[in-house]
Coordinates of C-alpha atoms in Angstrom, one line a residue:
Chain A
M1 CA -20.3 3.3 -83.8
N2 CA -21.6 2.6 -79.9
S3 CA -21.3 3.8 -76.5
V4 CA -22.4 4.2 -73.4
V5 CA -22.2 7.2 -71.2
C6 CA -22.7 6.4 -67.3
I7 CA -24.6 9.3 -65.1
A8 CA -25.1 10.0 -61.7
H9 CA -27.6 12.1 -59.8
V10 CA -26.5 14.6 -57.8
P11 CA -27.5 16.8 -55.6
D12 CA -28.1 20.7 -57.4
T13 CA -24.9 22.8 -56.4
E14 CA -26.9 25.5 -55.4
S15 CA -28.7 22.7 -52.9
R16 CA -28.5 23.1 -48.9
I17 CA -26.9 20.5 -48.0
K18 CA -27.9 18.9 -44.2
I19 CA -26.9 15.9 -43.0
A20 CA -28.8 13.5 -42.0
A21 CA -30.3 11.7 -38.0
D22 CA -27.8 8.7 -38.4
G23 CA -24.4 11.6 -38.7
R24 CA -23.2 9.4 -41.4
K25 CA -25.5 10.8 -44.7
V26 CA -27.3 14.0 -46.5
D27 CA -30.4 14.6 -45.7
E28 CA -32.1 14.6 -49.5
A29 CA -35.3 15.9 -48.1
G30 CA -36.0 19.7 -50.4
I31 CA -32.8 18.4 -52.0
K32 CA -32.9 18.8 -55.7
F33 CA -31.4 16.8 -58.1
I34 CA -29.7 17.2 -61.0
V35 CA -27.6 15.1 -64.1
S36 CA -23.5 15.9 -62.5
P37 CA -22.3 18.6 -64.5
Y38 CA -19.5 17.3 -66.3
D39 CA -21.8 13.6 -67.2
E40 CA -23.7 16.6 -69.4
F41 CA -19.9 16.7 -71.5
A42 CA -20.3 13.5 -71.2
L43 CA -23.3 12.3 -73.0
E44 CA -22.8 14.9 -75.7
E45 CA -19.9 13.8 -76.8
A46 CA -21.6 10.9 -77.6
I47 CA -24.5 11.9 -78.8
R48 CA -22.5 13.7 -81.7
L49 CA -20.0 10.8 -81.6
K50 CA -23.4 9.3 -82.7
E51 CA -24.4 11.3 -84.9
K52 CA -21.1 11.7 -87.3
S53 CA -21.8 7.5 -87.6
P54 CA -24.3 5.5 -86.5
G55 CA -24.7 3.5 -83.4
D56 CA -26.1 3.5 -79.5
V57 CA -26.0 5.7 -77.3
T58 CA -27.1 3.8 -73.5
V59 CA -26.7 5.8 -70.2
I60 CA -26.2 4.1 -67.4
T61 CA -26.8 5.3 -63.8
F62 CA -26.4 3.3 -60.5
G63 CA -29.2 4.9 -58.4
P64 CA -32.5 5.0 -56.0
D65 CA -35.9 5.3 -58.1
R66 CA -35.0 9.3 -58.5
A67 CA -31.8 8.7 -60.6
Q68 CA -34.4 7.7 -63.9
Q69 CA -34.9 11.6 -63.7
A70 CA -31.5 11.9 -65.2
L71 CA -31.5 8.9 -67.4
R72 CA -35.4 10.2 -68.9
E73 CA -32.9 13.4 -69.3
A74 CA -30.1 12.2 -71.0
L75 CA -32.8 10.3 -73.2
A76 CA -34.6 13.4 -73.9
R77 CA -31.7 14.9 -75.2
G78 CA -30.5 12.2 -77.9
A79 CA -29.4 8.9 -75.8
T80 CA -31.2 6.8 -77.5
K81 CA -31.1 3.1 -75.1
A82 CA -31.3 3.5 -70.5
L83 CA -30.8 1.3 -68.0
H84 CA -30.7 1.9 -64.6
V85 CA -28.7 -0.4 -62.5
K86 CA -31.2 0.1 -58.9
G87 CA -29.5 0.4 -55.0
E88 CA -28.2 2.9 -53.2
A89 CA -25.6 3.9 -54.3
S90 CA -24.7 5.8 -51.5
D91 CA -23.8 3.3 -49.3
A92 CA -21.8 2.2 -52.2
D93 CA -17.8 3.4 -52.0
S94 CA -16.6 3.8 -55.5
L95 CA -15.1 0.2 -56.0
G96 CA -18.4 -1.3 -56.0
V97 CA -19.4 1.4 -57.5
A98 CA -17.6 0.4 -60.2
K99 CA -18.2 -3.4 -60.3
V100 CA -21.8 -2.6 -60.6
L101 CA -21.4 -0.4 -63.7
A102 CA -18.6 -2.7 -65.4
A103 CA -21.2 -5.1 -65.6
A104 CA -23.7 -2.9 -66.3
I105 CA -21.4 -1.7 -69.0
K106 CA -20.6 -6.0 -70.4
S107 CA -24.5 -5.9 -70.2
V108 CA -24.5 -3.8 -73.6
P109 CA -22.5 -3.3 -77.0
H110 CA -19.9 -0.2 -76.9
D111 CA -17.1 1.1 -78.4
V112 CA -16.5 4.1 -76.1
V113 CA -17.3 4.4 -72.6
F114 CA -18.1 7.4 -71.1
F115 CA -18.1 9.2 -67.9
G116 CA -17.8 12.5 -66.3
K117 CA -14.5 13.5 -65.2
Q118 CA -15.9 13.4 -60.7
G119 CA -19.6 13.6 -59.9
V120 CA -20.2 17.3 -58.3
G121 CA -20.6 16.5 -54.5
T122 CA -18.5 13.9 -53.9
D123 CA -16.0 15.4 -55.8
N124 CA -13.9 11.8 -55.6
G125 CA -13.1 11.3 -59.3
L126 CA -12.5 7.4 -59.1
V127 CA -15.3 5.4 -60.5
G128 CA -14.3 6.0 -63.9
P129 CA -10.3 4.5 -63.8
M130 CA -11.7 1.9 -61.6
V131 CA -14.5 0.9 -63.9
A132 CA -12.2 1.2 -67.4
E133 CA -9.0 -1.6 -65.1
L134 CA -12.0 -3.7 -64.1
L135 CA -13.0 -3.9 -67.9
G136 CA -9.0 -4.1 -69.1
Y137 CA -9.3 -0.6 -71.5
P138 CA -7.3 1.8 -71.4
Q139 CA -8.7 5.3 -70.0
V140 CA -8.1 9.1 -70.7
N141 CA -8.7 11.1 -67.9
V142 CA -9.6 15.1 -68.2
V143 CA -10.9 15.3 -71.6
T144 CA -10.9 18.3 -73.2
H145 CA -11.1 17.2 -77.3
L146 CA -11.5 13.9 -78.5
E147 CA -11.5 12.5 -82.0
V148 CA -12.9 8.3 -82.4
A149 CA -12.1 6.7 -85.8
D150 CA -11.3 2.8 -86.8
S151 CA -11.1 1.8 -83.5
K152 CA -8.8 4.2 -82.4
L153 CA -9.2 7.3 -79.8
T154 CA -6.8 10.2 -80.1
A155 CA -8.0 12.5 -76.5
H156 CA -6.3 14.9 -74.9
R157 CA -5.8 15.5 -71.4
E158 CA -5.2 19.1 -69.4
I159 CA -2.7 18.1 -66.7
E160 CA -1.2 21.3 -64.5
G161 CA -0.5 23.6 -66.9
A162 CA 0.1 21.5 -70.3
E163 CA -2.1 19.5 -72.4
E164 CA -1.2 15.4 -73.2
I165 CA -2.2 13.9 -76.8
I166 CA -2.5 10.3 -76.1
E167 CA -3.5 7.8 -78.7
A168 CA -5.3 4.7 -77.8
P169 CA -7.2 1.5 -79.2
T170 CA -11.2 1.1 -78.4
P171 CA -12.7 0.4 -76.8
A172 CA -11.1 2.6 -73.7
V173 CA -12.4 5.1 -71.1
I174 CA -12.6 8.4 -70.3
T175 CA -13.7 11.1 -68.6
A176 CA -14.8 14.1 -69.6
Q177 CA -14.1 17.7 -68.7
K178 CA -15.3 20.8 -68.7
G179 CA -14.6 22.8 -72.3
L180 CA -14.6 19.4 -74.2
N181 CA -18.1 20.4 -75.5
E182 CA -20.4 22.6 -75.2
P183 CA -23.8 20.7 -74.3
R184 CA -27.4 21.0 -76.1
Y185 CA -31.1 21.4 -73.8
A186 CA -33.7 19.3 -74.6
S187 CA -35.5 19.8 -77.5
L188 CA -39.5 19.4 -77.4
K189 CA -40.0 16.7 -79.6
G190 CA -36.5 15.0 -78.2
I191 CA -38.6 15.3 -74.6
M192 CA -41.4 13.7 -76.4
A193 CA -39.2 10.8 -78.5
A194 CA -37.6 9.7 -75.1
K195 CA -40.9 9.2 -73.0
K196 CA -41.7 6.4 -75.7
I197 CA -38.1 4.8 -74.4
A198 CA -38.3 2.4 -71.4
I199 CA -35.6 2.3 -69.4
D200 CA -34.5 -1.6 -68.9
V201 CA -34.7 -2.2 -64.7
K202 CA -31.7 -4.2 -62.9
S203 CA -30.5 -4.9 -59.7
V204 CA -27.7 -5.9 -58.1
A205 CA -28.9 -9.4 -57.7
D206 CA -29.5 -9.0 -61.9
L207 CA -25.8 -8.0 -62.4
G208 CA -24.1 -11.9 -61.1
L209 CA -22.8 -10.0 -58.3
D210 CA -23.1 -10.3 -54.6
E211 CA -24.5 -7.5 -52.6
G212 CA -21.9 -7.6 -50.2
D213 CA -18.9 -6.5 -51.5
I214 CA -20.5 -3.7 -52.7
F215 CA -22.2 -2.3 -50.2
N216 CA -19.9 -1.0 -47.6
K217 CA -16.9 -1.9 -48.1
R218 CA -13.8 -0.7 -48.4
V219 CA -14.6 2.9 -47.6
V220 CA -17.3 4.1 -45.1
V221 CA -18.2 7.2 -43.9
V222 CA -18.0 7.4 -39.9
S223 CA -20.2 10.4 -39.3
M224 CA -20.4 14.1 -41.5
E225 CA -20.2 17.4 -40.2
T226 CA -20.6 20.7 -42.0
P227 CA -18.0 23.0 -40.8
P228 CA -18.0 26.2 -38.8
E229 CA -19.0 29.1 -40.6
K230 CA -16.8 31.8 -41.6
S231 CA -17.5 35.5 -40.7
G232 CA -15.1 37.2 -42.8
G233 CA -12.5 39.3 -41.8
K234 CA -11.2 42.3 -41.5
K235 CA -13.6 45.1 -43.8
I236 CA -12.0 48.7 -44.6
D237 CA -12.9 51.0 -47.2
G238 CA -10.6 51.6 -50.3
G239 CA -11.7 54.5 -51.6
D240 CA -8.1 55.7 -51.0
P241 CA -6.1 53.4 -53.9
N242 CA -3.0 54.2 -52.0
V243 CA -4.5 53.8 -48.3
A244 CA -6.8 50.3 -49.8
A245 CA -2.7 48.9 -51.7
Q246 CA -0.9 49.5 -48.2
A247 CA -3.6 47.8 -46.8
I248 CA -3.5 45.1 -48.9
L249 CA 0.4 44.9 -48.6
K250 CA 0.2 45.0 -44.7
F251 CA -1.5 41.4 -44.7
I252 CA 0.6 39.5 -47.2
R253 CA 3.4 40.4 -45.6
E254 CA 2.3 40.2 -42.2
E255 CA -0.8 37.7 -42.0
A256 CA 0.2 35.5 -45.6
K257 CA 3.5 36.0 -44.9
A258 CA 3.6 36.1 -48.5
L259 CA 6.4 39.0 -49.8
Chain B
M1 CA 6.2 -5.9 -43.8
P2 CA 4.3 -3.1 -43.1
G3 CA 4.9 0.2 -44.4
V4 CA 4.1 3.2 -46.8
L5 CA 4.4 3.4 -49.9
V6 CA 4.4 7.0 -51.9
F7 CA 4.0 7.6 -55.3
C8 CA 6.3 10.7 -56.5
E9 CA 6.4 12.8 -59.1
T10 CA 9.0 14.4 -61.4
K11 CA 10.6 17.8 -62.6
D12 CA 14.1 18.2 -63.5
G13 CA 15.5 15.9 -60.9
K14 CA 13.4 17.1 -58.5
L15 CA 10.5 16.2 -56.3
K16 CA 6.9 17.9 -57.0
K17 CA 5.4 20.0 -54.2
A18 CA 3.0 17.2 -54.1
S19 CA 5.3 14.4 -53.4
R20 CA 7.1 16.2 -50.4
E21 CA 3.9 17.3 -49.1
A22 CA 2.9 13.3 -49.2
L23 CA 6.3 11.7 -48.4
T24 CA 6.3 14.6 -45.3
I25 CA 2.5 12.7 -43.7
G26 CA 3.4 9.9 -44.7
R27 CA 6.3 9.9 -42.8
K28 CA 4.0 10.8 -40.1
L29 CA 2.0 7.9 -40.6
A30 CA 4.7 4.9 -40.8
E31 CA 5.6 6.0 -37.0
Q32 CA 1.8 4.4 -36.3
T33 CA 2.1 1.6 -38.7
G34 CA 5.5 0.6 -38.2
G35 CA 7.8 0.2 -41.0
D36 CA 9.5 2.1 -43.6
V37 CA 8.5 4.7 -46.2
I38 CA 9.8 3.4 -49.8
A39 CA 9.1 6.0 -52.5
F40 CA 8.3 5.1 -56.7
A41 CA 10.0 7.7 -58.2
D42 CA 10.8 7.9 -62.3
D43 CA 13.7 9.8 -61.6
A44 CA 16.7 8.1 -59.3
A45 CA 18.5 12.0 -59.2
V46 CA 15.7 12.5 -56.0
A47 CA 17.3 9.5 -53.7
D48 CA 18.5 12.8 -51.3
E49 CA 15.6 14.3 -51.6
A50 CA 12.9 11.5 -51.3
G51 CA 15.7 10.5 -48.3
R52 CA 15.5 14.2 -46.5
F53 CA 11.8 13.8 -46.6
G54 CA 11.4 10.8 -44.9
A55 CA 12.4 8.1 -47.6
K56 CA 14.3 5.0 -46.4
K57 CA 13.7 3.6 -50.0
L58 CA 13.4 4.4 -53.5
S59 CA 11.8 2.0 -56.0
T60 CA 12.6 3.3 -59.8
S61 CA 11.3 1.8 -62.6
S62 CA 12.6 2.6 -66.9
L63 CA 9.5 2.9 -67.5
G64 CA 9.6 6.6 -69.1
G65 CA 7.4 9.4 -68.5
Y66 CA 3.8 8.3 -67.4
N67 CA 1.6 6.1 -68.5
T68 CA -1.1 5.5 -65.9
E69 CA -1.4 1.2 -67.8
T70 CA 2.1 0.7 -67.2
Y71 CA 2.7 2.5 -63.4
T72 CA -0.3 0.1 -62.0
N73 CA 1.5 -2.5 -62.5
A74 CA 5.0 -0.9 -61.4
I75 CA 3.4 -0.5 -58.1
E76 CA 1.1 -3.6 -58.7
Q77 CA 4.9 -5.3 -58.3
I78 CA 6.0 -2.9 -55.3
C79 CA 2.8 -3.7 -52.8
K80 CA 3.3 -7.3 -53.6
D81 CA 6.9 -7.3 -52.6
A82 CA 6.7 -4.4 -50.0
Q83 CA 3.2 -5.3 -48.3
P84 CA 3.1 -1.8 -47.0
S85 CA -0.1 -0.7 -44.9
V86 CA -0.9 2.9 -46.7
L87 CA -0.3 3.7 -50.2
L88 CA -0.5 7.8 -50.6
F89 CA -0.3 9.6 -53.5
G90 CA 0.2 13.8 -54.1
G91 CA -3.8 14.9 -55.7
T92 CA -2.3 16.2 -59.4
S93 CA -3.1 15.2 -62.5
N94 CA -1.7 11.7 -63.0
G95 CA -2.1 10.9 -58.8
R96 CA -5.6 11.0 -59.4
D97 CA -4.5 9.1 -62.8
L98 CA -3.2 6.1 -61.0
A99 CA -5.0 5.6 -57.9
P100 CA -8.2 4.1 -58.4
R101 CA -6.5 2.3 -61.5
V102 CA -4.6 0.5 -58.7
A103 CA -7.1 0.5 -56.1
A104 CA -9.3 -1.7 -58.6
R105 CA -6.2 -3.6 -59.4
L106 CA -5.4 -4.2 -55.6
G107 CA -9.1 -4.6 -55.5
V108 CA -8.9 -2.1 -51.8
G109 CA -10.5 1.4 -51.9
V110 CA -10.1 5.4 -51.9
A111 CA -10.1 7.9 -49.9
S112 CA -9.5 11.3 -52.1
D113 CA -8.6 14.8 -51.9
V114 CA -8.3 14.1 -48.2
D115 CA -6.9 16.9 -46.2
R116 CA -6.7 14.8 -42.5
L117 CA -4.4 11.4 -42.4
E118 CA -4.3 8.6 -39.6
W119 CA -3.9 5.7 -38.4
T120 CA -5.8 4.6 -35.1
D121 CA -7.1 1.7 -34.7
G122 CA -5.1 -0.6 -38.0
K123 CA -7.1 1.2 -39.8
L124 CA -6.8 4.7 -42.2
R125 CA -9.4 7.6 -40.6
A126 CA -9.2 10.2 -43.8
R127 CA -11.1 13.4 -44.0
R128 CA -12.2 14.8 -47.0
S129 CA -14.8 18.3 -47.5
V130 CA -18.0 16.8 -49.4
Y131 CA -20.6 19.0 -51.4
S132 CA -18.1 21.8 -52.1
G133 CA -16.8 22.4 -48.9
K134 CA -20.1 22.2 -47.2
V135 CA -19.7 19.0 -45.7
F136 CA -16.5 17.3 -44.4
A137 CA -16.5 13.4 -44.3
T138 CA -14.0 11.4 -41.9
L139 CA -14.3 8.1 -43.2
D140 CA -12.2 4.3 -43.1
V141 CA -10.3 3.1 -45.6
T142 CA -9.7 -0.8 -44.8
G143 CA -8.0 -2.9 -47.2
T144 CA -4.9 -3.8 -47.6
P145 CA -3.0 -1.6 -48.9
A146 CA -5.2 1.5 -47.4
I147 CA -4.5 3.8 -50.5
A148 CA -5.4 8.0 -50.1
T149 CA -5.0 10.6 -52.4
T150 CA -3.8 14.1 -49.9
R151 CA -5.0 17.3 -51.6
P152 CA -2.3 20.1 -52.5
N153 CA -1.0 22.5 -49.7
A154 CA -3.0 20.1 -46.7
F155 CA 0.2 19.2 -45.8
P156 CA 2.7 21.3 -45.5
A157 CA 5.9 19.4 -46.6
Q158 CA 8.7 19.0 -43.9
E159 CA 12.2 17.7 -44.0
S160 CA 13.2 14.9 -41.6
G161 CA 16.3 15.6 -41.2
G162 CA 17.3 11.6 -43.3
G163 CA 20.3 10.6 -45.1
A164 CA 19.1 9.6 -48.2
A165 CA 17.4 6.6 -49.8
E166 CA 17.8 3.9 -50.9
V167 CA 18.0 2.6 -54.0
A168 CA 16.1 -0.2 -55.7
N169 CA 15.3 -1.0 -58.9
V170 CA 11.4 -2.5 -59.8
S171 CA 11.1 -4.7 -63.2
A172 CA 7.4 -4.0 -64.5
S173 CA 5.6 -4.8 -67.3
T174 CA 5.5 -1.6 -70.6
D175 CA 3.2 -3.2 -72.4
S176 CA -0.3 -0.3 -72.5
K177 CA -2.8 0.0 -75.3
A178 CA -3.2 4.6 -74.6
K179 CA 0.5 6.7 -75.5
V180 CA 1.4 10.1 -74.5
V181 CA 2.2 11.0 -78.1
E182 CA 2.6 14.8 -77.3
T183 CA 2.7 16.9 -74.6
K184 CA 1.8 20.1 -75.1
V185 CA 2.5 23.3 -72.9
P186 CA 0.1 26.1 -74.3
E187 CA 1.0 29.0 -72.4
A188 CA 4.5 29.0 -71.8
G189 CA 6.0 29.1 -68.1
E190 CA 2.5 29.7 -66.2
L191 CA 1.6 28.9 -63.0
S192 CA -1.4 26.3 -62.2
I193 CA -3.9 26.9 -60.0
A194 CA -3.3 23.7 -58.9
E195 CA -0.2 24.2 -57.0
A196 CA -0.1 27.2 -56.6
D197 CA 0.7 29.8 -53.3
I198 CA -0.8 32.5 -53.5
I199 CA -3.5 32.8 -56.7
V200 CA -4.8 35.7 -57.4
S201 CA -8.1 35.6 -59.5
G202 CA -11.2 38.4 -61.2
G203 CA -14.9 38.0 -61.7
R204 CA -17.1 39.3 -63.3
G205 CA -16.1 42.4 -62.3
L206 CA -13.4 43.3 -65.0
K207 CA -15.9 43.3 -66.8
E208 CA -14.0 42.1 -70.2
A209 CA -11.8 39.9 -71.3
A210 CA -8.8 42.2 -72.2
N211 CA -9.1 43.5 -67.9
F212 CA -7.9 40.5 -67.1
S213 CA -4.3 42.0 -67.5
Y214 CA -5.2 43.6 -64.0
I215 CA -4.8 40.3 -63.1
R216 CA -2.2 38.3 -64.4
D217 CA -0.1 41.4 -64.2
L218 CA -0.9 41.2 -59.6
A219 CA -0.1 37.5 -60.1
H220 CA 3.2 38.2 -62.0
A221 CA 4.6 40.5 -59.6
I222 CA 4.3 38.3 -56.6
G223 CA 4.8 34.5 -57.8
G224 CA 1.4 33.7 -58.0
A225 CA -1.4 31.9 -61.0
V226 CA -4.3 33.1 -62.5
G227 CA -7.6 32.4 -61.0
A228 CA -10.9 33.4 -62.4
S229 CA -15.0 32.6 -61.3
R230 CA -17.4 30.7 -63.5
A231 CA -18.9 33.2 -64.8
T232 CA -15.9 34.7 -66.5
V233 CA -15.1 31.8 -68.0
D234 CA -18.9 31.0 -69.2
A235 CA -18.5 34.0 -70.6
G236 CA -15.2 32.8 -72.3
W237 CA -13.0 35.8 -70.9
I238 CA -10.8 33.5 -69.6
D239 CA -9.5 29.3 -70.0
H240 CA -11.4 27.3 -67.3
Q241 CA -8.0 25.7 -66.7
H242 CA -8.3 28.7 -64.7
Q243 CA -11.8 28.3 -63.2
V244 CA -11.7 28.5 -59.4
G245 CA -15.2 26.5 -57.8
Q246 CA -17.0 23.3 -57.3
T247 CA -17.1 22.9 -61.3
G248 CA -13.5 24.1 -61.2
R249 CA -11.1 23.4 -58.7
V250 CA -10.7 22.7 -55.4
V251 CA -7.8 25.4 -54.3
S252 CA -6.3 26.1 -51.0
P253 CA -3.5 28.1 -51.4
N254 CA -1.5 30.3 -48.6
L255 CA -3.3 33.3 -50.1
Y256 CA -5.9 34.1 -52.8
I257 CA -6.5 37.4 -53.5
A258 CA -10.4 37.3 -55.4
A259 CA -10.8 40.9 -57.1
G260 CA -14.1 41.5 -59.1
V261 CA -15.6 38.0 -57.8
S262 CA -18.8 38.9 -56.0
G263 CA -18.5 35.2 -53.9
A264 CA -21.2 33.4 -56.1
I265 CA -22.1 30.0 -53.5
Q266 CA -20.0 27.8 -56.1
H267 CA -16.5 30.2 -55.6
L268 CA -17.0 30.2 -52.3
A269 CA -16.6 26.4 -52.8
G270 CA -14.1 26.2 -54.8
M271 CA -11.8 29.0 -52.4
S272 CA -12.3 29.0 -48.8
S273 CA -10.3 26.5 -47.2
S274 CA -7.6 29.6 -48.6
K275 CA -5.5 29.6 -46.0
H276 CA -5.3 34.0 -46.2
I277 CA -7.8 35.3 -48.1
V278 CA -8.3 39.0 -49.8
A279 CA -11.1 40.4 -51.4
I280 CA -11.4 43.8 -53.2
N281 CA -14.5 44.8 -53.9
K282 CA -17.3 47.5 -54.8
D283 CA -20.2 45.8 -53.6
P284 CA -20.0 46.0 -49.3
E285 CA -22.3 42.8 -49.3
A286 CA -20.3 40.5 -51.6
P287 CA -20.6 37.5 -50.5
I288 CA -16.6 37.0 -50.3
F289 CA -16.5 39.1 -47.9
R290 CA -17.8 36.7 -46.0
V291 CA -15.1 34.4 -45.9
A292 CA -12.2 37.5 -46.5
D293 CA -9.7 37.7 -43.9
L294 CA -8.8 41.0 -45.5
G295 CA -11.7 42.6 -47.5
V296 CA -11.8 45.5 -49.3
V297 CA -14.2 47.8 -50.3
G298 CA -13.5 49.2 -53.6
D299 CA -12.6 50.0 -57.2
L300 CA -10.2 46.9 -58.6
F301 CA -9.5 49.4 -61.9
T302 CA -7.5 51.6 -59.4
I303 CA -6.3 49.2 -56.5
L304 CA -4.9 46.6 -58.3
P305 CA -2.5 49.0 -60.2
V306 CA -0.8 50.3 -57.9
L307 CA -0.8 47.3 -55.0
T308 CA 1.8 45.9 -58.4
E309 CA 3.6 48.5 -58.2
E310 CA 4.3 48.5 -54.7
V311 CA 4.8 44.0 -54.5
K312 CA 7.0 44.8 -57.9
K313 CA 9.2 47.4 -55.6
A314 CA 9.1 44.6 -52.4
K315 CA 10.4 42.5 -54.3
H316 CA 13.4 44.0 -55.7

């Protein structure tokens, strides 16, 4: 069984975000980048599939030089091959990114294509389904349980207050939700072994794509701004539970008008 | 012919809230784009309701329950026929599943989870929050149609007083590779945090899993959903469906009550856009108080039971 896992390299969720001088981008100076948290569940699932039924786990990322760190991390955890498509992915809209990844995915063998359900930070949640459409594959989004056997998969999809069980033939696109599994850490042995694996590097042009169709198209950032900071409202002493409950009740009734 | 197409979801012959919200903003956009609002829904029974929220036409099909591939086919067909300027999806699980698939089919972009929308200079201008609410990004979506998914609760639903929408049938291929074989409702009747108007959330201050009963009791009494901090989910006290925050759900209900939640940046990111926030915490320095409209420094174990009883009385 061969899998592809598409990985985004994103600012650590604890980062302080500053807007760059052009007012349209995030200033990357001083930010620590990590593997997008949902992509960790995607990677773990692919590694588990490989452990059950041998094959390759190819990790692919589209991003600048620093994004190779994400691939190294994935290799250290158990991915077997890595492909870095070099480019300023933050200048591409989601469909641009999807076109790049779809072309890259086509170049490697795969039965299942994994994504995180969204890239943490940008939180679009668009690229996985877009890639599925571009490749003509079925998709199951926000997956919390997965079984793959005999060119068929069964996936549990989380929806509002319920769960759908979906069957689809492979190849297919899966986007991973928290709860799909418990991602492992990289072992020292894994880190050492990963260093010996060469990362394949390609450009957007190498994939046969027109850069004009990838960057600054379709969705364009006009401006970014930081929201006004909340200063906090009224603070009261809740030592007496009756007094506290009455104050909350009054707020719910008069301010929120929820009673 | 310009206009706005809105993907609508129904339940028991009624529009879902997210769909009423999307129709409302769709109607406002149509005043700028010109043309009509067309609703696409799987149930013709919502023609009256869709009309009240501004739809002139209702396209339905006999596709049966939601399926990404067949619904993509249907929307593609309506777009070919009606050529809308804007295509909106409410930000539900299905809306988020479908919008990108349709966009890739049509070769256009998507602004997802937006909280403001306007039509200017022939372009759809959208605002969305990124980096967990630390930044607002304003985007222009070019291409026809321009697609957006709307953030639940960001566009309050308002009726327009319109008459019933005119129903038309759209035919589309029912072939699909993926098929839903079963839908499981795990905890019957439990409200999802995604669309709830009121959320009562618990954090590490609850001390143990069993004490989520304090949160559930209040949520049940007030008619709200149960939320949770990441720490409680990671500790296995509650299912991740309840998690509010950057790696959970970003929510913006009318009322958010946080009890025993310290307010890690992760969590604040997911709830600080709530309209009214109450925080109960023992620690007067807890960061949650920075975003709370009403902060109560005290013991949740003594305050919540009294509050729950008072809410029950008020509801009678």
